[in-house]
Amino acid sequence: MNRALAIEFSRVTEAAALAAHMWLGRGDKNAADDAAVKAMRYMLNLIHMDAEIVIGEGEIDEAPMLYIGEKVGSGMGELVSIAVDPIDGTRMTAMGQSNAISVLAAGGRNTFLKAPDMYMEKLVVGPDVKGMIDLTLPLEQNLRRVASKLGKSLSDLTVMVLAKPRHDAVIKQMHSLGVRVMAIPDGDVAGSVLCCLPDAEVDLLYGIGGAPEGVAAAAAIRALGGDMQARLLPRNEVKGDTEENKKMAADEIHRCEALGVKINEVLKLEDLVRDDNLVFTATGITNGDLLKGISRKGNLASTETILIRGKSRTIRKIQSIHYLDRKDSEIYKILNI
């Protein structure tokens, strides 16, 4: 994945973040997501590449989402597969809360796991403890292995987890062990990346979130030398055995079978992301631990983007200023669609 293409992908998340920001604090997460999706699709289709969305938000009958199997780009040039999450933190965007970002990972045609938009259990650590995690073991055992490798006591360990009812028991367990828990409302992509940065203050991320976010995060984790294990979970195992959930779970299982991926089977990092020919980019929508959010004054808007290339393991922070009233710019066209 060449540098020029990497920069083009950073422009995609910038555009999606700016479009989402128009809906900041307005209480309508669907409108924010729709705006980000339209911006992403518009920008992706300007890029000279033959690309396919391999993991995204939904299937073909759920358009206008960037659906699995959708073709984007000019249709010529480099063969690319893309994992997207136009907004990781739609509720935070709608409520004006921190840590909302726009995310994209791109790789070669066979770089990423192909999986439905469903739940995924995730365990993430940084480079210093690569090879020490095992999702088949109890969480406490993983915590002790990581702490031992880092030369820490459990009371010095910091774990990030989504603050969801499904994690209440896990959070209580970690507190009983003396572990410091950072519970965030949404947005586990940023947390996964934070685990792997050189100056990380988070030692481990654990929890059940979305598969698209998991695969996109895995790209950054691989590029940064971290480690991750995951497994796909049917909806009824996560949300309860209602008739609706069981019906949705049956559909998820059927789609997994069609894609040749198994549920409840541990997936290692190399199963999620198969090579280093990749780019990860994310742009802050609201202020967070990973990125600054968009700052706007009149028709001037500033963005902060992280851009990571797998082959070179280069981490770039890009500060951009956008003139939103320039009618000949792509951003103006997107914000006025």
Tab-separated table of C-alpha atoms in Angstrom:
chain	number	residue	atom	x	y	z
A	1	MET	CA	0.000	0.000	0.000
A	2	ASN	CA	1.858	3.103	-1.229
A	3	ARG	CA	2.112	6.453	0.593
A	4	ALA	CA	-0.044	8.300	-1.920
A	5	LEU	CA	-2.920	5.878	-1.406
A	6	ALA	CA	-2.457	6.094	2.366
A	7	ILE	CA	-2.891	9.879	2.254
A	8	GLU	CA	-6.017	9.468	0.140
A	9	PHE	CA	-7.529	7.242	2.862
A	10	SER	CA	-6.774	9.855	5.515
A	11	ARG	CA	-8.822	12.322	3.459
A	12	VAL	CA	-11.710	9.823	3.545
A	13	THR	CA	-11.889	9.719	7.354
A	14	GLU	CA	-11.424	13.496	7.536
A	15	ALA	CA	-14.449	13.994	5.280
A	16	ALA	CA	-16.563	11.489	7.229
A	17	ALA	CA	-15.633	13.118	10.533
A	18	LEU	CA	-16.486	16.595	9.255
A	19	ALA	CA	-19.848	15.367	7.947
A	20	ALA	CA	-20.630	13.641	11.251
A	21	HIS	CA	-19.627	16.745	13.193
A	22	MET	CA	-22.510	18.650	11.579
A	23	TRP	CA	-24.768	16.453	13.751
A	24	LEU	CA	-22.749	16.818	16.933
A	25	GLY	CA	-24.971	17.037	20.007
A	26	ARG	CA	-28.217	16.977	18.022
A	27	GLY	CA	-29.423	13.677	19.494
A	28	ASP	CA	-29.806	11.885	16.149
A	29	LYS	CA	-27.151	9.179	15.822
A	30	ASN	CA	-28.706	7.751	12.644
A	31	ALA	CA	-28.485	11.098	10.871
A	32	ALA	CA	-24.860	11.484	11.950
A	33	ASP	CA	-24.016	7.990	10.718
A	34	ASP	CA	-25.829	8.543	7.427
A	35	ALA	CA	-23.880	11.765	6.828
A	36	ALA	CA	-20.565	10.043	7.573
A	37	VAL	CA	-21.405	7.109	5.287
A	38	LYS	CA	-22.289	9.398	2.379
A	39	ALA	CA	-19.065	11.359	2.850
A	40	MET	CA	-16.983	8.180	2.968
A	41	ARG	CA	-18.593	6.713	-0.126
A	42	TYR	CA	-18.156	9.972	-2.059
A	43	MET	CA	-14.455	10.226	-1.202
A	44	LEU	CA	-13.714	6.530	-1.737
A	45	ASN	CA	-15.193	6.675	-5.218
A	46	LEU	CA	-12.753	9.454	-6.156
A	47	ILE	CA	-9.727	7.238	-5.500
A	48	HIS	CA	-7.980	5.428	-8.354
A	49	MET	CA	-8.339	1.838	-7.100
A	50	ASP	CA	-10.359	-1.323	-7.554
A	51	ALA	CA	-11.742	-1.743	-4.032
A	52	GLU	CA	-14.334	-3.735	-2.121
A	53	ILE	CA	-15.844	-3.270	1.336
A	54	VAL	CA	-15.108	-6.597	3.039
A	55	ILE	CA	-16.447	-5.692	6.451
A	56	GLY	CA	-18.753	-2.790	7.147
A	57	GLU	CA	-22.117	-1.842	8.527
A	58	GLY	CA	-24.584	-4.361	7.209
A	59	GLU	CA	-25.449	-6.154	4.015
A	60	ILE	CA	-26.474	-5.023	0.565
A	61	ASP	CA	-30.154	-4.651	1.482
A	62	GLU	CA	-29.260	-2.193	4.245
A	63	ALA	CA	-27.962	0.610	2.002
A	64	PRO	CA	-27.158	3.528	2.354
A	65	MET	CA	-24.660	1.874	4.700
A	66	LEU	CA	-21.294	0.927	3.231
A	67	TYR	CA	-22.327	-2.677	2.867
A	68	ILE	CA	-20.242	-5.836	2.708
A	69	GLY	CA	-19.386	-6.563	-0.909
A	70	GLU	CA	-19.883	-2.986	-2.125
A	71	LYS	CA	-17.438	-1.909	-4.841
A	72	VAL	CA	-15.813	1.506	-4.408
A	73	GLY	CA	-13.132	3.470	-6.214
A	74	SER	CA	-12.610	4.085	-9.909
A	75	GLY	CA	-12.587	0.350	-10.656
A	76	MET	CA	-9.007	0.539	-11.926
A	77	GLY	CA	-5.621	0.522	-10.251
A	78	GLU	CA	-4.517	-1.320	-7.111
A	79	LEU	CA	-6.726	-4.131	-5.767
A	80	VAL	CA	-7.857	-3.081	-2.283
A	81	SER	CA	-10.041	-4.483	0.479
A	82	ILE	CA	-11.520	-2.077	3.010
A	83	ALA	CA	-12.882	-2.358	6.550
A	84	VAL	CA	-14.886	0.673	7.633
A	85	ASP	CA	-16.626	2.179	10.599
A	86	PRO	CA	-17.771	5.649	9.493
A	87	ILE	CA	-18.402	6.566	13.137
A	88	ASP	CA	-17.060	4.529	16.014
A	89	GLY	CA	-19.222	6.168	18.656
A	90	THR	CA	-22.448	7.273	16.964
A	91	ARG	CA	-24.152	7.787	20.325
A	92	MET	CA	-21.244	9.863	21.595
A	93	THR	CA	-21.466	12.030	18.485
A	94	ALA	CA	-25.205	12.487	18.909
A	95	MET	CA	-24.807	13.339	22.600
A	96	GLY	CA	-21.687	15.486	22.196
A	97	GLN	CA	-19.541	13.086	24.247
A	98	SER	CA	-15.845	12.291	23.922
A	99	ASN	CA	-13.944	9.584	21.987
A	100	ALA	CA	-15.981	9.492	18.750
A	101	ILE	CA	-13.827	8.827	15.677
A	102	SER	CA	-14.152	7.920	12.008
A	103	VAL	CA	-12.218	4.785	11.079
A	104	LEU	CA	-10.971	3.037	7.930
A	105	ALA	CA	-8.506	0.200	7.352
A	106	ALA	CA	-7.341	-0.780	3.872
A	107	GLY	CA	-5.239	-3.671	2.664
A	108	GLY	CA	-4.648	-6.068	-0.196
A	109	ARG	CA	-7.480	-8.108	-1.679
A	110	ASN	CA	-7.074	-10.949	0.870
A	111	THR	CA	-5.699	-9.019	3.843
A	112	PHE	CA	-8.781	-8.933	6.089
A	113	LEU	CA	-11.109	-11.484	7.596
A	114	LYS	CA	-14.493	-11.432	5.886
A	115	ALA	CA	-17.280	-11.621	8.450
A	116	PRO	CA	-20.831	-10.353	8.943
A	117	ASP	CA	-21.672	-7.277	10.981
A	118	MET	CA	-22.194	-9.035	14.326
A	119	TYR	CA	-20.814	-9.196	17.859
A	120	MET	CA	-17.174	-9.994	18.544
A	121	GLU	CA	-15.396	-10.747	21.807
A	122	LYS	CA	-11.973	-9.038	21.853
A	123	LEU	CA	-8.787	-9.210	23.893
A	124	VAL	CA	-6.051	-6.709	22.972
A	125	VAL	CA	-2.566	-5.985	24.320
A	126	GLY	CA	0.464	-3.995	23.207
A	127	PRO	CA	3.831	-5.127	21.796
A	128	ASP	CA	5.445	-5.724	25.208
A	129	VAL	CA	3.107	-8.616	25.972
A	130	LYS	CA	2.609	-10.036	22.490
A	131	GLY	CA	2.011	-13.804	22.680
A	132	MET	CA	0.844	-13.729	26.301
A	133	ILE	CA	-2.932	-13.710	25.756
A	134	ASP	CA	-5.219	-16.687	25.236
A	135	LEU	CA	-8.965	-16.171	24.873
A	136	THR	CA	-9.611	-19.824	25.775
A	137	LEU	CA	-8.337	-19.081	29.300
A	138	PRO	CA	-10.341	-17.280	32.007
A	139	LEU	CA	-9.961	-13.483	32.007
A	140	GLU	CA	-8.270	-13.505	35.412
A	141	GLN	CA	-5.542	-15.806	34.104
A	142	ASN	CA	-4.942	-13.488	31.151
A	143	LEU	CA	-4.730	-10.502	33.488
A	144	ARG	CA	-2.157	-12.285	35.668
A	145	ARG	CA	-0.078	-13.339	32.639
A	146	VAL	CA	-0.036	-9.788	31.263
A	147	ALA	CA	0.770	-8.250	34.661
A	148	SER	CA	3.600	-10.737	35.229
A	149	LYS	CA	5.135	-10.072	31.810
A	150	LEU	CA	4.983	-6.309	32.425
A	151	GLY	CA	6.456	-6.684	35.902
A	152	LYS	CA	3.342	-5.205	37.466
A	153	SER	CA	0.981	-6.202	40.219
A	154	LEU	CA	-2.706	-6.540	39.334
A	155	SER	CA	-3.365	-3.270	41.181
A	156	ASP	CA	-1.050	-1.481	38.704
A	157	LEU	CA	-2.790	-2.948	35.646
A	158	THR	CA	-5.124	-0.711	33.601
A	159	VAL	CA	-7.859	-2.352	31.535
A	160	MET	CA	-10.267	-0.622	29.157
A	161	VAL	CA	-13.756	-2.076	28.672
A	162	LEU	CA	-17.043	-0.884	27.199
A	163	ALA	CA	-19.465	0.245	29.891
A	164	LYS	CA	-22.290	-2.058	28.827
A	165	PRO	CA	-24.615	-4.168	31.025
A	166	ARG	CA	-23.087	-7.308	29.475
A	167	HIS	CA	-19.771	-6.341	31.084
A	168	ASP	CA	-21.062	-5.550	34.580
A	169	ALA	CA	-19.907	-8.892	36.003
A	170	VAL	CA	-16.502	-8.618	34.320
A	171	ILE	CA	-15.968	-5.093	35.649
A	172	LYS	CA	-16.973	-6.227	39.140
A	173	GLN	CA	-14.544	-9.146	38.900
A	174	MET	CA	-11.670	-6.901	37.842
A	175	HIS	CA	-12.413	-4.435	40.639
A	176	SER	CA	-12.352	-7.313	43.134
A	177	LEU	CA	-8.868	-8.203	41.851
A	178	GLY	CA	-7.710	-4.628	42.359
A	179	VAL	CA	-7.416	-3.888	38.634
A	180	ARG	CA	-7.883	-0.299	37.473
A	181	VAL	CA	-10.801	-0.258	35.015
A	182	MET	CA	-11.441	2.468	32.451
A	183	ALA	CA	-15.076	1.967	31.403
A	184	ILE	CA	-15.966	3.863	28.238
A	185	PRO	CA	-19.520	4.251	26.860
A	186	ASP	CA	-18.628	3.292	23.260
A	187	GLY	CA	-15.696	3.279	20.869
A	188	ASP	CA	-13.408	0.314	21.444
A	189	VAL	CA	-11.319	1.004	18.322
A	190	ALA	CA	-9.598	3.951	20.006
A	191	GLY	CA	-9.040	1.845	23.119
A	192	SER	CA	-7.486	-0.961	21.068
A	193	VAL	CA	-5.067	1.440	19.379
A	194	LEU	CA	-4.184	3.098	22.697
A	195	CYS	CA	-3.021	-0.282	24.065
A	196	CYS	CA	-0.397	-0.507	21.330
A	197	LEU	CA	1.068	2.997	21.179
A	198	PRO	CA	4.603	3.506	22.542
A	199	ASP	CA	3.390	5.813	25.346
A	200	ALA	CA	0.313	3.718	26.168
A	201	GLU	CA	-1.284	4.077	29.591
A	202	VAL	CA	-3.728	1.238	28.887
A	203	ASP	CA	-2.360	-2.294	29.302
A	204	LEU	CA	-5.250	-4.346	27.943
A	205	LEU	CA	-8.644	-4.027	26.307
A	206	TYR	CA	-11.339	-6.634	26.802
A	207	GLY	CA	-14.990	-6.859	25.884
A	208	ILE	CA	-17.726	-7.660	23.425
A	209	GLY	CA	-18.285	-5.109	20.666
A	210	GLY	CA	-18.803	-5.008	16.920
A	211	ALA	CA	-16.947	-7.163	14.391
A	212	PRO	CA	-16.339	-4.277	11.918
A	213	GLU	CA	-14.654	-2.307	14.693
A	214	GLY	CA	-12.680	-5.404	15.660
A	215	VAL	CA	-11.256	-6.020	12.190
A	216	ALA	CA	-10.463	-2.327	11.641
A	217	ALA	CA	-8.723	-2.162	15.029
A	218	ALA	CA	-6.800	-5.364	14.236
A	219	ALA	CA	-5.170	-3.582	11.296
A	220	ALA	CA	-3.736	-0.922	13.615
A	221	ILE	CA	-2.774	-3.539	16.222
A	222	ARG	CA	-0.832	-5.578	13.659
A	223	ALA	CA	0.857	-2.481	12.249
A	224	LEU	CA	1.913	-1.405	15.750
A	225	GLY	CA	3.218	-4.836	16.764
A	226	GLY	CA	0.510	-5.543	19.336
A	227	ASP	CA	-1.561	-8.661	19.774
A	228	MET	CA	-5.246	-9.527	19.627
A	229	GLN	CA	-7.504	-12.529	19.885
A	230	ALA	CA	-11.212	-12.507	19.104
A	231	ARG	CA	-14.242	-14.669	18.444
A	232	LEU	CA	-17.519	-14.025	16.696
A	233	LEU	CA	-20.578	-14.413	18.911
A	234	PRO	CA	-24.197	-14.872	17.776
A	235	ARG	CA	-26.587	-12.192	18.976
A	236	ASN	CA	-28.609	-14.420	21.324
A	237	GLU	CA	-25.470	-15.297	23.312
A	238	VAL	CA	-24.832	-11.613	23.919
A	239	LYS	CA	-28.300	-10.056	24.130
A	240	GLY	CA	-30.405	-12.960	25.444
A	241	ASP	CA	-32.570	-15.763	24.063
A	242	THR	CA	-35.567	-13.804	22.802
A	243	GLU	CA	-37.252	-15.074	19.643
A	244	GLU	CA	-36.031	-12.035	17.702
A	245	ASN	CA	-32.449	-12.495	18.901
A	246	LYS	CA	-32.491	-16.208	18.071
A	247	LYS	CA	-33.787	-15.442	14.589
A	248	MET	CA	-31.037	-12.846	14.032
A	249	ALA	CA	-28.440	-15.272	15.417
A	250	ALA	CA	-29.528	-17.985	12.989
A	251	ASP	CA	-29.054	-15.529	10.124
A	252	GLU	CA	-25.600	-14.550	11.436
A	253	ILE	CA	-24.565	-18.201	11.660
A	254	HIS	CA	-25.797	-18.818	8.105
A	255	ARG	CA	-23.803	-15.837	6.800
A	256	CYS	CA	-20.693	-16.985	8.678
A	257	GLU	CA	-20.998	-20.419	7.075
A	258	ALA	CA	-21.291	-18.817	3.633
A	259	LEU	CA	-18.093	-16.848	4.298
A	260	GLY	CA	-16.269	-19.879	5.695
A	261	VAL	CA	-15.787	-18.449	9.188
A	262	LYS	CA	-16.858	-20.179	12.399
A	263	ILE	CA	-18.598	-18.615	15.388
A	264	ASN	CA	-17.218	-19.106	18.905
A	265	GLU	CA	-13.835	-20.095	17.449
A	266	VAL	CA	-10.796	-18.168	18.654
A	267	LEU	CA	-9.356	-15.979	15.913
A	268	LYS	CA	-5.742	-14.899	16.266
A	269	LEU	CA	-4.415	-11.591	14.975
A	270	GLU	CA	-3.087	-13.258	11.816
A	271	ASP	CA	-6.590	-14.628	11.135
A	272	LEU	CA	-8.086	-11.140	11.351
A	273	VAL	CA	-5.333	-9.397	9.370
A	274	ARG	CA	-3.191	-11.702	7.229
A	275	ASP	CA	-0.327	-9.447	6.118
A	276	ASP	CA	1.326	-6.048	6.642
A	277	ASN	CA	0.200	-4.543	3.347
A	278	LEU	CA	-2.207	-2.239	5.125
A	279	VAL	CA	-3.134	1.258	6.178
A	280	PHE	CA	-5.129	2.326	9.224
A	281	THR	CA	-6.529	5.814	9.516
A	282	ALA	CA	-8.836	7.479	12.030
A	283	THR	CA	-9.988	11.078	12.448
A	284	GLY	CA	-11.326	12.508	15.684
A	285	ILE	CA	-14.900	13.752	15.725
A	286	THR	CA	-14.982	14.641	19.423
A	287	ASN	CA	-12.040	15.039	21.813
A	288	GLY	CA	-10.730	11.746	23.133
A	289	ASP	CA	-7.768	9.862	24.504
A	290	LEU	CA	-6.474	8.973	21.034
A	291	LEU	CA	-7.305	12.058	18.960
A	292	LYS	CA	-8.452	15.635	19.292
A	293	GLY	CA	-11.942	16.304	18.049
A	294	ILE	CA	-12.955	18.756	15.351
A	295	SER	CA	-12.662	22.416	16.253
A	296	ARG	CA	-14.740	24.791	14.189
A	297	LYS	CA	-14.806	28.578	14.003
A	298	GLY	CA	-17.079	29.933	11.309
A	299	ASN	CA	-16.072	28.357	8.024
A	300	LEU	CA	-12.743	27.104	9.344
A	301	ALA	CA	-12.507	23.596	10.785
A	302	SER	CA	-9.456	21.769	12.111
A	303	THR	CA	-9.077	17.987	12.227
A	304	GLU	CA	-6.578	15.566	13.746
A	305	THR	CA	-5.938	12.224	12.048
A	306	ILE	CA	-3.735	9.264	12.904
A	307	LEU	CA	-2.310	7.420	9.902
A	308	ILE	CA	-0.473	4.112	10.385
A	309	ARG	CA	1.241	2.136	7.618
A	310	GLY	CA	1.798	-1.555	8.206
A	311	LYS	CA	4.962	-2.226	6.208
A	312	SER	CA	6.958	0.686	7.619
A	313	ARG	CA	5.195	0.785	11.024
A	314	THR	CA	5.043	4.554	10.596
A	315	ILE	CA	2.695	6.506	12.850
A	316	ARG	CA	1.721	9.951	11.627
A	317	LYS	CA	-0.501	12.546	13.277
A	318	ILE	CA	-1.946	14.867	10.656
A	319	GLN	CA	-3.296	18.284	11.629
A	320	SER	CA	-5.451	19.792	8.874
A	321	ILE	CA	-7.341	23.035	8.446
A	322	HIS	CA	-10.353	22.974	6.145
A	323	TYR	CA	-11.972	26.015	4.505
A	324	LEU	CA	-15.582	24.888	4.424
A	325	ASP	CA	-16.802	27.735	2.211
A	326	ARG	CA	-14.549	26.901	-0.761
A	327	LYS	CA	-17.137	25.828	-3.318
A	328	ASP	CA	-14.553	24.068	-5.468
A	329	SER	CA	-13.483	21.748	-2.615
A	330	GLU	CA	-14.666	18.196	-2.067
A	331	ILE	CA	-15.533	18.955	1.562
A	332	TYR	CA	-17.882	21.760	0.530
A	333	LYS	CA	-19.628	19.442	-1.916
A	334	ILE	CA	-20.026	16.732	0.743
A	335	LEU	CA	-21.368	19.052	3.430
A	336	ASN	CA	-23.878	20.504	0.978
A	337	ILE	CA	-25.172	17.262	-0.579
